[in-house]
PDB file of C-alpha atoms in Angstrom:
ATOM      1  CA  MET W   1       0.054   0.092   0.022  1.00 44.00           C
ATOM      2  CA  GLU W   2       1.214   3.440  -0.867  1.00 50.00           C
ATOM      3  CA  SER W   3       1.813   5.991   1.994  1.00 59.00           C
ATOM      4  CA  PHE W   4       0.804   9.291   1.271  1.00 53.00           C
ATOM      5  CA  SER W   5       0.852  12.441   3.651  1.00 55.00           C
ATOM      6  CA  SER W   6      -0.365  15.751   2.459  1.00 54.00           C
ATOM      7  CA  LYS W   7       1.149  17.338   5.651  1.00 60.00           C
ATOM      8  CA  SER W   8       4.695  15.913   4.635  1.00 65.00           C
ATOM      9  CA  LEU W   9       4.054  16.958   0.886  1.00 60.00           C
ATOM     10  CA  ALA W  10       3.098  20.474   2.042  1.00 63.00           C
ATOM     11  CA  LEU W  11       6.117  20.788   4.251  1.00 63.00           C
ATOM     12  CA  GLN W  12       8.432  19.642   1.414  1.00 68.00           C
ATOM     13  CA  ALA W  13       6.897  22.099  -0.815  1.00 68.00           C
ATOM     14  CA  GLU W  14       7.188  24.991   1.642  1.00 64.00           C
ATOM     15  CA  LYS W  15      10.930  24.210   2.424  1.00 64.00           C
ATOM     16  CA  LYS W  16      11.606  24.039  -1.420  1.00 67.00           C
ATOM     17  CA  LEU W  17       9.842  27.306  -2.141  1.00 64.00           C
ATOM     18  CA  LEU W  18      11.444  29.235   0.596  1.00 62.00           C
ATOM     19  CA  SER W  19      14.868  27.878  -0.209  1.00 62.00           C
ATOM     20  CA  LYS W  20      14.484  29.290  -3.737  1.00 59.00           C
ATOM     21  CA  MET W  21      13.345  32.635  -2.402  1.00 57.00           C
ATOM     22  CA  ALA W  22      16.014  33.300   0.056  1.00 53.00           C
ATOM     23  CA  GLY W  23      17.143  36.697  -1.095  1.00 53.00           C
ATOM     24  CA  ARG W  24      17.473  39.981   0.965  1.00 51.00           C
ATOM     25  CA  SER W  25      14.146  41.321  -0.025  1.00 53.00           C
ATOM     26  CA  VAL W  26      12.406  38.023   0.949  1.00 53.00           C
ATOM     27  CA  ALA W  27      14.350  37.832   4.070  1.00 54.00           C
ATOM     28  CA  HIS W  28      12.600  40.918   5.317  1.00 55.00           C
ATOM     29  CA  LEU W  29       9.356  39.033   5.114  1.00 57.00           C
ATOM     30  CA  PHE W  30      10.580  36.141   7.488  1.00 61.00           C
ATOM     31  CA  ILE W  31      13.123  37.997   9.520  1.00 73.00           C
ATOM     32  CA  ASP W  32      12.382  40.969  11.946  1.00 79.00           C
ATOM     33  CA  GLU W  33      14.096  44.287  11.241  1.00 83.00           C
ATOM     34  CA  THR W  34      16.644  44.105  13.839  1.00 86.00           C
ATOM     35  CA  SER W  35      17.783  40.533  12.677  1.00 86.00           C
ATOM     36  CA  SER W  36      17.825  41.980   9.178  1.00 84.00           C
ATOM     37  CA  GLU W  37      20.125  44.831  10.179  1.00 88.00           C
ATOM     38  CA  VAL W  38      22.586  42.432  11.853  1.00 91.00           C
ATOM     39  CA  LEU W  39      22.602  40.125   8.811  1.00 89.00           C
ATOM     40  CA  ASP W  40      23.253  43.233   6.556  1.00 89.00           C
ATOM     41  CA  GLU W  41      26.233  44.099   8.764  1.00 92.00           C
ATOM     42  CA  LEU W  42      27.507  40.596   8.798  1.00 93.00           C
ATOM     43  CA  TYR W  43      27.241  40.643   5.000  1.00 92.00           C
ATOM     44  CA  ARG W  44      29.434  43.847   5.063  1.00 93.00           C
ATOM     45  CA  VAL W  45      31.993  42.329   7.299  1.00 95.00           C
ATOM     46  CA  SER W  46      32.083  39.186   5.211  1.00 94.00           C
ATOM     47  CA  LYS W  47      32.548  41.057   1.995  1.00 94.00           C
ATOM     48  CA  GLU W  48      35.306  43.529   3.325  1.00 95.00           C
ATOM     49  CA  TYR W  49      37.145  40.479   4.942  1.00 96.00           C
ATOM     50  CA  THR W  50      36.921  38.052   2.038  1.00 95.00           C
ATOM     51  CA  HIS W  51      37.020  40.781  -0.713  1.00 95.00           C
ATOM     52  CA  SER W  52      34.561  38.674  -2.571  1.00 94.00           C
ATOM     53  CA  ARG W  53      30.963  39.764  -2.953  1.00 92.00           C
ATOM     54  CA  PRO W  54      29.733  36.601  -4.332  1.00 92.00           C
ATOM     55  CA  GLN W  55      31.164  34.479  -1.268  1.00 95.00           C
ATOM     56  CA  ALA W  56      29.709  37.052   1.187  1.00 92.00           C
ATOM     57  CA  GLN W  57      26.287  36.825  -0.519  1.00 91.00           C
ATOM     58  CA  ARG W  58      26.510  33.110  -0.634  1.00 92.00           C
ATOM     59  CA  VAL W  59      27.011  32.940   3.111  1.00 94.00           C
ATOM     60  CA  ILE W  60      24.174  35.225   4.083  1.00 91.00           C
ATOM     61  CA  LYS W  61      21.962  33.549   1.682  1.00 88.00           C
ATOM     62  CA  ASP W  62      22.833  30.177   3.127  1.00 90.00           C
ATOM     63  CA  LEU W  63      22.283  31.387   6.676  1.00 91.00           C
ATOM     64  CA  ILE W  64      18.841  32.783   5.689  1.00 85.00           C
ATOM     65  CA  LYS W  65      17.881  29.527   4.099  1.00 84.00           C
ATOM     66  CA  VAL W  66      18.855  27.472   7.119  1.00 89.00           C
ATOM     67  CA  ALA W  67      17.161  29.905   9.514  1.00 87.00           C
ATOM     68  CA  VAL W  68      13.792  29.869   7.559  1.00 82.00           C
ATOM     69  CA  LYS W  69      13.854  25.974   7.101  1.00 85.00           C
ATOM     70  CA  VAL W  70      14.471  25.554  10.821  1.00 89.00           C
ATOM     71  CA  ALA W  71      11.788  28.021  11.605  1.00 85.00           C
ATOM     72  CA  VAL W  72       9.279  26.095   9.212  1.00 81.00           C
ATOM     73  CA  LEU W  73      10.254  22.746  10.812  1.00 86.00           C
ATOM     74  CA  HIS W  74       9.735  24.184  14.345  1.00 87.00           C
ATOM     75  CA  ARG W  75       6.441  25.864  13.470  1.00 82.00           C
ATOM     76  CA  SER W  76       5.081  22.740  11.734  1.00 81.00           C
ATOM     77  CA  GLY W  77       5.612  20.788  14.898  1.00 85.00           C
ATOM     78  CA  CYS W  78       8.193  18.230  13.154  1.00 85.00           C
ATOM     79  CA  PHE W  79      10.421  18.126  16.126  1.00 89.00           C
ATOM     80  CA  GLY W  80       9.963  15.425  18.803  1.00 90.00           C
ATOM     81  CA  PRO W  81      10.517  15.934  22.495  1.00 91.00           C
ATOM     82  CA  GLY W  82      14.286  14.943  22.350  1.00 91.00           C
ATOM     83  CA  GLU W  83      14.614  17.402  19.392  1.00 92.00           C
ATOM     84  CA  LEU W  84      13.061  20.051  21.314  1.00 93.00           C
ATOM     85  CA  ALA W  85      15.633  19.495  24.016  1.00 94.00           C
ATOM     86  CA  LEU W  86      18.324  19.798  21.340  1.00 93.00           C
ATOM     87  CA  ALA W  87      16.591  23.070  20.064  1.00 93.00           C
ATOM     88  CA  ALA W  88      16.640  24.479  23.502  1.00 94.00           C
ATOM     89  CA  ARG W  89      20.345  23.589  23.824  1.00 94.00           C
ATOM     90  CA  PHE W  90      21.063  25.202  20.550  1.00 94.00           C
ATOM     91  CA  ARG W  91      19.203  28.296  21.474  1.00 94.00           C
ATOM     92  CA  GLN W  92      21.198  28.592  24.843  1.00 95.00           C
ATOM     93  CA  LYS W  93      24.498  28.115  23.060  1.00 94.00           C
ATOM     94  CA  LEU W  94      23.597  30.799  20.580  1.00 93.00           C
ATOM     95  CA  ARG W  95      22.459  33.171  23.465  1.00 95.00           C
ATOM     96  CA  GLN W  96      25.854  32.498  25.139  1.00 95.00           C
ATOM     97  CA  GLY W  97      27.737  33.166  21.881  1.00 93.00           C
ATOM     98  CA  ALA W  98      25.810  36.518  21.385  1.00 94.00           C
ATOM     99  CA  MET W  99      26.540  37.530  25.024  1.00 95.00           C
ATOM    100  CA  THR W 100      30.239  36.592  24.722  1.00 95.00           C
ATOM    101  CA  ALA W 101      30.439  38.558  21.432  1.00 93.00           C
ATOM    102  CA  LEU W 102      28.976  41.544  23.174  1.00 92.00           C
ATOM    103  CA  SER W 103      31.233  41.206  26.175  1.00 92.00           C
ATOM    104  CA  PHE W 104      34.230  41.089  23.781  1.00 91.00           C
ATOM    105  CA  GLY W 105      32.871  44.303  21.987  1.00 85.00           C
ATOM    106  CA  GLU W 106      32.313  46.265  25.143  1.00 85.00           C
ATOM    107  CA  VAL W 107      35.298  45.362  27.383  1.00 82.00           C
ATOM    108  CA  ASP W 108      38.680  46.318  25.792  1.00 77.00           C
ATOM    109  CA  PHE W 109      41.469  43.716  25.616  1.00 79.00           C
ATOM    110  CA  THR W 110      39.120  40.784  26.575  1.00 85.00           C
ATOM    111  CA  PHE W 111      38.619  39.389  22.873  1.00 88.00           C
ATOM    112  CA  GLU W 112      39.829  35.770  22.332  1.00 92.00           C
ATOM    113  CA  ALA W 113      39.090  34.235  18.856  1.00 93.00           C
ATOM    114  CA  ALA W 114      39.200  30.659  20.235  1.00 94.00           C
ATOM    115  CA  VAL W 115      36.537  31.267  22.716  1.00 95.00           C
ATOM    116  CA  LEU W 116      34.136  32.633  20.230  1.00 94.00           C
ATOM    117  CA  ALA W 117      35.082  30.142  17.523  1.00 95.00           C
ATOM    118  CA  GLY W 118      34.423  27.315  19.962  1.00 95.00           C
ATOM    119  CA  LEU W 119      31.000  28.611  20.831  1.00 95.00           C
ATOM    120  CA  LEU W 120      30.026  28.888  17.154  1.00 96.00           C
ATOM    121  CA  THR W 121      31.403  25.387  16.592  1.00 96.00           C
ATOM    122  CA  GLU W 122      29.256  24.066  19.462  1.00 96.00           C
ATOM    123  CA  CYS W 123      26.145  25.946  17.912  1.00 96.00           C
ATOM    124  CA  ARG W 124      27.050  24.446  14.468  1.00 96.00           C
ATOM    125  CA  ASP W 125      27.267  20.730  16.040  1.00 96.00           C
ATOM    126  CA  ALA W 126      23.996  21.308  17.936  1.00 95.00           C
ATOM    127  CA  LEU W 127      22.041  22.552  14.864  1.00 96.00           C
ATOM    128  CA  LEU W 128      23.323  19.618  12.662  1.00 96.00           C
ATOM    129  CA  GLU W 129      22.271  17.212  15.431  1.00 95.00           C
ATOM    130  CA  LEU W 130      18.785  18.864  15.551  1.00 95.00           C
ATOM    131  CA  VAL W 131      18.120  18.767  11.780  1.00 94.00           C
ATOM    132  CA  ALA W 132      19.971  15.510  11.079  1.00 93.00           C
ATOM    133  CA  HIS W 133      16.723  13.727  10.154  1.00 91.00           C
ATOM    134  CA  HIS W 134      14.791  16.721   8.741  1.00 91.00           C
ATOM    135  CA  LEU W 135      17.148  18.479   6.088  1.00 91.00           C
ATOM    136  CA  THR W 136      18.967  17.218   3.336  1.00 91.00           C
ATOM    137  CA  PRO W 137      22.792  16.842   3.076  1.00 94.00           C
ATOM    138  CA  LYS W 138      22.960  20.023   0.945  1.00 94.00           C
ATOM    139  CA  SER W 139      21.362  21.902   3.756  1.00 94.00           C
ATOM    140  CA  HIS W 140      23.777  20.276   6.305  1.00 96.00           C
ATOM    141  CA  GLY W 141      26.620  21.569   4.016  1.00 96.00           C
ATOM    142  CA  ARG W 142      25.066  25.100   4.185  1.00 96.00           C
ATOM    143  CA  ILE W 143      25.051  25.046   8.018  1.00 96.00           C
ATOM    144  CA  ARG W 144      28.628  23.915   8.075  1.00 97.00           C
ATOM    145  CA  ARG W 145      29.675  26.656   5.554  1.00 96.00           C
ATOM    146  CA  VAL W 146      27.904  29.368   7.446  1.00 96.00           C
ATOM    147  CA  PHE W 147      29.307  28.449  10.943  1.00 96.00           C
ATOM    148  CA  ASP W 148      32.825  27.613   9.628  1.00 96.00           C
ATOM    149  CA  HIS W 149      32.785  31.103   7.687  1.00 96.00           C
ATOM    150  CA  PHE W 150      31.868  32.972  10.975  1.00 96.00           C
ATOM    151  CA  SER W 151      34.036  30.901  13.265  1.00 95.00           C
ATOM    152  CA  ASP W 152      37.181  31.654  11.198  1.00 95.00           C
ATOM    153  CA  ALA W 153      39.742  32.851  13.560  1.00 94.00           C
ATOM    154  CA  GLY W 154      41.013  35.411  10.929  1.00 95.00           C
ATOM    155  CA  LEU W 155      37.574  36.817  10.443  1.00 95.00           C
ATOM    156  CA  LEU W 156      36.832  37.133  14.216  1.00 95.00           C
ATOM    157  CA  THR W 157      40.209  38.788  14.917  1.00 94.00           C
ATOM    158  CA  ALA W 158      39.480  41.337  12.015  1.00 94.00           C
ATOM    159  CA  LEU W 159      35.918  41.857  13.254  1.00 94.00           C
ATOM    160  CA  TYR W 160      37.466  42.708  16.814  1.00 93.00           C
ATOM    161  CA  GLY W 161      40.153  44.937  15.245  1.00 91.00           C
ATOM    162  CA  PRO W 162      40.272  48.622  14.742  1.00 91.00           C
ATOM    163  CA  ASP W 163      39.237  48.443  11.071  1.00 92.00           C
ATOM    164  CA  PHE W 164      35.841  46.787  11.760  1.00 93.00           C
ATOM    165  CA  ALA W 165      34.989  48.934  14.772  1.00 91.00           C
ATOM    166  CA  GLN W 166      31.877  50.491  13.077  1.00 94.00           C
ATOM    167  CA  HIS W 167      30.509  47.106  11.917  1.00 94.00           C
ATOM    168  CA  ARG W 168      31.175  45.599  15.386  1.00 93.00           C
ATOM    169  CA  GLY W 169      29.449  48.295  17.014  1.00 93.00           C
ATOM    170  CA  LYS W 170      26.369  47.906  14.727  1.00 94.00           C
ATOM    171  CA  ILE W 171      26.419  44.256  15.215  1.00 94.00           C
ATOM    172  CA  CYS W 172      26.603  44.313  19.025  1.00 93.00           C
ATOM    173  CA  ASP W 173      23.722  46.900  18.973  1.00 94.00           C
ATOM    174  CA  GLY W 174      21.636  44.501  17.097  1.00 93.00           C
ATOM    175  CA  LEU W 175      22.551  41.583  19.224  1.00 93.00           C
ATOM    176  CA  ARG W 176      21.855  43.592  22.469  1.00 94.00           C
ATOM    177  CA  LYS W 177      18.390  44.621  21.244  1.00 94.00           C
ATOM    178  CA  LEU W 178      17.569  40.924  20.120  1.00 92.00           C
ATOM    179  CA  LEU W 179      18.798  39.574  23.505  1.00 92.00           C
ATOM    180  CA  ASP W 180      16.664  42.296  25.380  1.00 92.00           C
ATOM    181  CA  GLU W 181      13.556  41.418  23.314  1.00 89.00           C
ATOM    182  CA  GLY W 182      14.092  37.663  23.980  1.00 85.00           C
ATOM    183  CA  LYS W 183      14.314  36.915  20.196  1.00 82.00           C
ATOM    184  CA  LEU W 184      17.842  35.362  20.567  1.00 80.00           C
TER     185      LEU W 184
END
């Protein structure tokens, strides 16, 4: 007997459609204004650091695709109790990373690339574990690419250096606002 699930089919279609539409203009429909500003600033940092507009665009586009897909999975109730615990752990690690990034930005001479890179790696691993049975290997590759890019010690060192102070300030302002509003 053939198994058919309209809910599963609708979820697949929604994920496919959203992955095709993950540009900056569409991101504003799914991501709040503050998150969008942080993403725009991360794009600028990425572009200046890599000297590659296409690479910076690819990383941010991948980040948006993953965020939207995980949100769709969560909203659709696809995560079981064990996976919800993983989601909570991921969120806690992401919050810890944001608070650490803020602390490094606000207190002079405290920045350690290895600490922030380690937190981002833990976030990556928790997210990969969470979506292991829900997303394709291609999406897993996107997750790795995004987290590996932003946990690069050279990028982090540049971000906390004098040349990126303006970008860092805007990112920290956005992170602080997201934390204060409970969105992160």
